[in-house]
Amino acid sequence: MLRSDGRRVFAGRKCSLDGLCCEELEARGSRSLGNKFPHRGEIRRSTESEVFDDGTNTFFWRAHTLTVLFILTCSLVYVTLLEETPQDTAYNAKRGIIASILVFLCFGVTQAKDGPFSRPHPAYWRFWLCVSVVYELFLIFILFQTVHDGRQFMKFIDPKLGVPLPERDYGGNCLIYDPANKTDPYHNLWDKMDGFVPAHFLGWYIKTLVIRDWWMCMIISVMFEFLEYSLEHQLPNFSECWWDHWIMDVLVCNGFGIYCGMKTLEWLSMKPYKWQGLWNIPTYRGKMKRIAFQFTPYSWVKFEWKPASSLRRWLAVCGIIFVFLLAELNTFYLKFVLWMPPEHYLVLLRLVFFVNVGGVAMREIYDFMDDLKFHKKLGQQAWMVAAITVSEFLIVVKYDPYTLTLPLPFYVTQCWILGIVLVLAWTVWRFFIRDITLRYKEIRQQKQHRNQEEKSQRNGEVNSEKDKHKKL
């Protein structure tokens, strides 16, 4: 391991689930390959924290493949031999689908490949990887249905679904102080103080922990408000008061969430990562503290996106922002086309799902961008998140193309064209014109330096010949 300041430090053993330590594996690999490939710590020289680990491999860390297989087999034997099958076809179909999903999750949790995160347990992140596969399969199934059948299929999950959403009045009176209301002139402000205020704050706090960059978070936050302005003619719930957009959302909820997230990132980057087995800690207070820290990262990697360092990284960061905003928009458009009320538990479950898979996906994307020699392919969770985002968008396109193709207002179109032209112009200047200009100046300086050397060399030869003639 190497510390963030570049100094090489001692790293303890990080043990895998089969009891074999990673450093031992890497040492064997480096000996067999003749040190052809660099150690991961050398790649992470400026971004990875220092880690000490005593290498304790307890019962908690083992995979328990045989135990899970035995319990699963006993459950299936019980259902087959001891339980009477009901005569309700719909109930049996639901139960069979749920059982099939559970069997797949059991297989994935015990056998799937580990991701970049290991806390609180690698099985936790394998579980969410398998859930993402199940969710993607569900989206593909919905995509292949007709609009009517797809909406009615949601009744199979919850009988309350499959019904058109009632129309609601959004926007309305935007006066912060309403003199017409004598009893409560600030009623417009108090009406906005609902459950979505802490939800916005918590959401952006978690997004900051996922992205780990203040500038990217602020750009995404501001860009989404512009998208709400641009698309309020398509979705009525995007219609908000100006102070709700820029004061309540950007400055208060999003801004404070990003600030708290950055402070948490600062603490995580400075925190010492020293791990000791639970039974090796003598005091009960130390044991409780160790249990609590099990839910913090094993080590810490500071994300250095550096979008202006190369054209490849610039395009990658723009792609990340685009996919992030598309996933945000999918939240609102999916509710609209599948007739799901905002307070439905499926909407909340989708947000919880993205919270868990988003962090892993972003880390895998960063690793893929940071070193293509070490990470030769995009990570599995990042691949699944990209596929899910695209599938959700395709469902929106298929289920309600009319709403999606409603033309933008002329002034909105002008603003977006201006923004796109400015971004393209900056890209051309930064990565083409500026580089060509710098290269031309460098070549010109080299030529001038070479000419000066040749001139001085010729002057030296002339002076030496004059000296010879004087001597003769």
mmCIF file of C-alpha atoms in Angstrom, residues 89-234:
data_model
loop_
_atom_site.group_PDB
_atom_site.id
_atom_site.type_symbol
_atom_site.label_atom_id
_atom_site.label_comp_id
_atom_site.label_asym_id
_atom_site.label_seq_id
_atom_site.Cartn_x
_atom_site.Cartn_y
_atom_site.Cartn_z
ATOM 1 C CA THR A 89 -53.359 -20.391 -10.076
ATOM 2 C CA ALA A 90 -52.474 -16.726 -9.559
ATOM 3 C CA TYR A 91 -51.161 -17.410 -6.050
ATOM 4 C CA ASN A 92 -49.046 -20.344 -7.270
ATOM 5 C CA ALA A 93 -47.639 -18.247 -10.122
ATOM 6 C CA LYS A 94 -46.618 -15.466 -7.716
ATOM 7 C CA ARG A 95 -45.117 -17.945 -5.296
ATOM 8 C CA GLY A 96 -43.207 -19.743 -8.047
ATOM 9 C CA ILE A 97 -41.730 -16.507 -9.380
ATOM 10 C CA ILE A 98 -40.667 -15.397 -5.890
ATOM 11 C CA ALA A 99 -39.128 -18.822 -5.171
ATOM 12 C CA SER A 100 -37.204 -18.730 -8.464
ATOM 13 C CA ILE A 101 -35.848 -15.278 -7.611
ATOM 14 C CA LEU A 102 -34.815 -16.430 -4.115
ATOM 15 C CA VAL A 103 -32.971 -19.455 -5.512
ATOM 16 C CA PHE A 104 -31.110 -17.200 -7.946
ATOM 17 C CA LEU A 105 -30.239 -14.783 -5.127
ATOM 18 C CA CYS A 106 -28.911 -17.657 -2.989
ATOM 19 C CA PHE A 107 -26.719 -18.800 -5.852
ATOM 20 C CA GLY A 108 -25.472 -15.288 -6.589
ATOM 21 C CA VAL A 109 -24.757 -14.344 -2.979
ATOM 22 C CA THR A 110 -22.554 -17.425 -2.518
ATOM 23 C CA GLN A 111 -21.008 -17.806 -5.982
ATOM 24 C CA ALA A 112 -20.911 -14.411 -7.774
ATOM 25 C CA LYS A 113 -17.661 -12.526 -8.226
ATOM 26 C CA ASP A 114 -16.766 -9.994 -5.542
ATOM 27 C CA GLY A 115 -16.844 -6.295 -6.356
ATOM 28 C CA PRO A 116 -14.587 -3.471 -5.123
ATOM 29 C CA PHE A 117 -16.353 -3.135 -1.736
ATOM 30 C CA SER A 118 -15.940 -5.564 1.159
ATOM 31 C CA ARG A 119 -17.789 -3.846 4.021
ATOM 32 C CA PRO A 120 -20.038 -4.597 5.787
ATOM 33 C CA HIS A 121 -19.649 -7.947 3.968
ATOM 34 C CA PRO A 122 -18.876 -8.948 0.348
ATOM 35 C CA ALA A 123 -22.074 -11.030 0.320
ATOM 36 C CA TYR A 124 -24.087 -7.832 0.815
ATOM 37 C CA TRP A 125 -22.763 -6.341 -2.430
ATOM 38 C CA ARG A 126 -23.149 -9.662 -4.267
ATOM 39 C CA PHE A 127 -26.787 -9.626 -3.182
ATOM 40 C CA TRP A 128 -27.384 -6.212 -4.743
ATOM 41 C CA LEU A 129 -25.618 -7.310 -7.925
ATOM 42 C CA CYS A 130 -28.074 -10.207 -8.217
ATOM 43 C CA VAL A 131 -30.995 -7.885 -7.427
ATOM 44 C CA SER A 132 -29.859 -5.650 -10.297
ATOM 45 C CA VAL A 133 -29.918 -8.675 -12.634
ATOM 46 C CA VAL A 134 -33.467 -9.541 -11.494
ATOM 47 C CA TYR A 135 -34.588 -5.911 -11.931
ATOM 48 C CA GLU A 136 -33.096 -5.736 -15.429
ATOM 49 C CA LEU A 137 -34.907 -8.954 -16.404
ATOM 50 C CA PHE A 138 -38.152 -7.453 -15.071
ATOM 51 C CA LEU A 139 -37.605 -4.311 -17.166
ATOM 52 C CA ILE A 140 -36.948 -6.385 -20.274
ATOM 53 C CA PHE A 141 -40.186 -8.313 -19.647
ATOM 54 C CA ILE A 142 -42.157 -5.053 -19.270
ATOM 55 C CA LEU A 143 -40.511 -3.685 -22.411
ATOM 56 C CA PHE A 144 -41.808 -6.606 -24.503
ATOM 57 C CA GLN A 145 -45.432 -6.143 -23.401
ATOM 58 C CA THR A 146 -48.062 -3.918 -24.917
ATOM 59 C CA VAL A 147 -48.734 -0.659 -23.106
ATOM 60 C CA HIS A 148 -52.055 -1.933 -21.709
ATOM 61 C CA ASP A 149 -50.666 -5.330 -20.659
ATOM 62 C CA GLY A 150 -47.597 -3.763 -19.064
ATOM 63 C CA ARG A 151 -49.655 -1.393 -16.945
ATOM 64 C CA GLN A 152 -52.078 -4.131 -15.971
ATOM 65 C CA PHE A 153 -49.183 -6.430 -15.075
ATOM 66 C CA MET A 154 -48.320 -3.995 -12.287
ATOM 67 C CA LYS A 155 -51.549 -5.195 -10.628
ATOM 68 C CA PHE A 156 -49.865 -8.574 -10.336
ATOM 69 C CA ILE A 157 -47.399 -6.874 -7.960
ATOM 70 C CA ASP A 158 -49.914 -4.592 -6.214
ATOM 71 C CA PRO A 159 -53.667 -4.668 -6.951
ATOM 72 C CA LYS A 160 -53.829 -0.903 -6.318
ATOM 73 C CA LEU A 161 -51.713 -0.232 -9.399
ATOM 74 C CA GLY A 162 -52.809 -0.266 -13.028
ATOM 75 C CA VAL A 163 -55.120 2.725 -12.520
ATOM 76 C CA PRO A 164 -54.586 6.147 -14.198
ATOM 77 C CA LEU A 165 -53.121 8.722 -11.842
ATOM 78 C CA PRO A 166 -55.378 11.608 -10.795
ATOM 79 C CA GLU A 167 -54.460 15.019 -12.131
ATOM 80 C CA ARG A 168 -52.814 17.329 -9.612
ATOM 81 C CA ASP A 169 -52.257 21.058 -9.549
ATOM 82 C CA TYR A 170 -48.569 21.992 -9.417
ATOM 83 C CA GLY A 171 -46.924 25.399 -9.372
ATOM 84 C CA GLY A 172 -49.808 27.734 -8.587
ATOM 85 C CA ASN A 173 -49.260 30.818 -6.457
ATOM 86 C CA CYS A 174 -45.516 31.515 -6.149
ATOM 87 C CA LEU A 175 -45.643 34.437 -3.719
ATOM 88 C CA ILE A 176 -43.435 33.828 -0.702
ATOM 89 C CA TYR A 177 -45.466 36.398 1.218
ATOM 90 C CA ASP A 178 -49.142 36.313 0.243
ATOM 91 C CA PRO A 179 -50.879 39.448 1.620
ATOM 92 C CA ALA A 180 -54.263 38.106 0.480
ATOM 93 C CA ASN A 181 -54.061 35.382 3.119
ATOM 94 C CA LYS A 182 -54.470 37.233 6.420
ATOM 95 C CA THR A 183 -54.282 34.168 8.668
ATOM 96 C CA ASP A 184 -51.004 32.773 7.257
ATOM 97 C CA PRO A 185 -49.305 34.922 4.581
ATOM 98 C CA TYR A 186 -46.385 32.437 4.386
ATOM 99 C CA HIS A 187 -48.614 29.466 3.579
ATOM 100 C CA ASN A 188 -46.900 28.870 0.211
ATOM 101 C CA LEU A 189 -43.581 28.407 1.972
ATOM 102 C CA TRP A 190 -44.999 26.102 4.638
ATOM 103 C CA ASP A 191 -46.734 23.998 1.971
ATOM 104 C CA LYS A 192 -43.314 23.139 0.506
ATOM 105 C CA MET A 193 -42.013 21.954 3.892
ATOM 106 C CA ASP A 194 -43.098 18.354 3.416
ATOM 107 C CA GLY A 195 -41.352 14.986 3.455
ATOM 108 C CA PHE A 196 -39.540 15.750 0.209
ATOM 109 C CA VAL A 197 -37.291 18.320 1.952
ATOM 110 C CA PRO A 198 -35.389 15.777 4.105
ATOM 111 C CA ALA A 199 -35.586 13.329 1.172
ATOM 112 C CA HIS A 200 -33.785 15.853 -1.070
ATOM 113 C CA PHE A 201 -31.147 16.476 1.591
ATOM 114 C CA LEU A 202 -30.549 12.777 2.272
ATOM 115 C CA GLY A 203 -30.521 11.983 -1.443
ATOM 116 C CA TRP A 204 -27.817 14.514 -2.235
ATOM 117 C CA TYR A 205 -25.832 13.569 0.848
ATOM 118 C CA ILE A 206 -25.661 9.987 -0.471
ATOM 119 C CA LYS A 207 -25.005 11.121 -4.050
ATOM 120 C CA THR A 208 -22.026 13.123 -2.802
ATOM 121 C CA LEU A 209 -20.639 10.020 -1.095
ATOM 122 C CA VAL A 210 -21.081 8.169 -4.388
ATOM 123 C CA ILE A 211 -19.561 10.791 -6.734
ATOM 124 C CA ARG A 212 -16.959 12.170 -4.258
ATOM 125 C CA ASP A 213 -16.526 15.445 -6.138
ATOM 126 C CA TRP A 214 -18.046 18.831 -5.258
ATOM 127 C CA TRP A 215 -18.004 20.230 -8.789
ATOM 128 C CA MET A 216 -19.698 17.228 -10.383
ATOM 129 C CA CYS A 217 -22.400 17.210 -7.694
ATOM 130 C CA MET A 218 -23.152 20.906 -8.151
ATOM 131 C CA ILE A 219 -23.230 20.579 -11.951
ATOM 132 C CA ILE A 220 -25.676 17.665 -11.748
ATOM 133 C CA SER A 221 -27.821 19.520 -9.189
ATOM 134 C CA VAL A 222 -28.058 22.697 -11.292
ATOM 135 C CA MET A 223 -28.479 20.769 -14.548
ATOM 136 C CA PHE A 224 -31.427 18.834 -13.155
ATOM 137 C CA GLU A 225 -33.186 22.081 -12.223
ATOM 138 C CA PHE A 226 -32.689 23.277 -15.797
ATOM 139 C CA LEU A 227 -34.167 19.978 -16.991
ATOM 140 C CA GLU A 228 -37.192 20.530 -14.771
ATOM 141 C CA TYR A 229 -37.649 23.989 -16.298
ATOM 142 C CA SER A 230 -37.305 22.522 -19.787
ATOM 143 C CA LEU A 231 -39.665 19.566 -19.332
ATOM 144 C CA GLU A 232 -42.440 21.051 -17.208
ATOM 145 C CA HIS A 233 -44.674 21.091 -20.305
ATOM 146 C CA GLN A 234 -44.383 17.284 -20.394
#
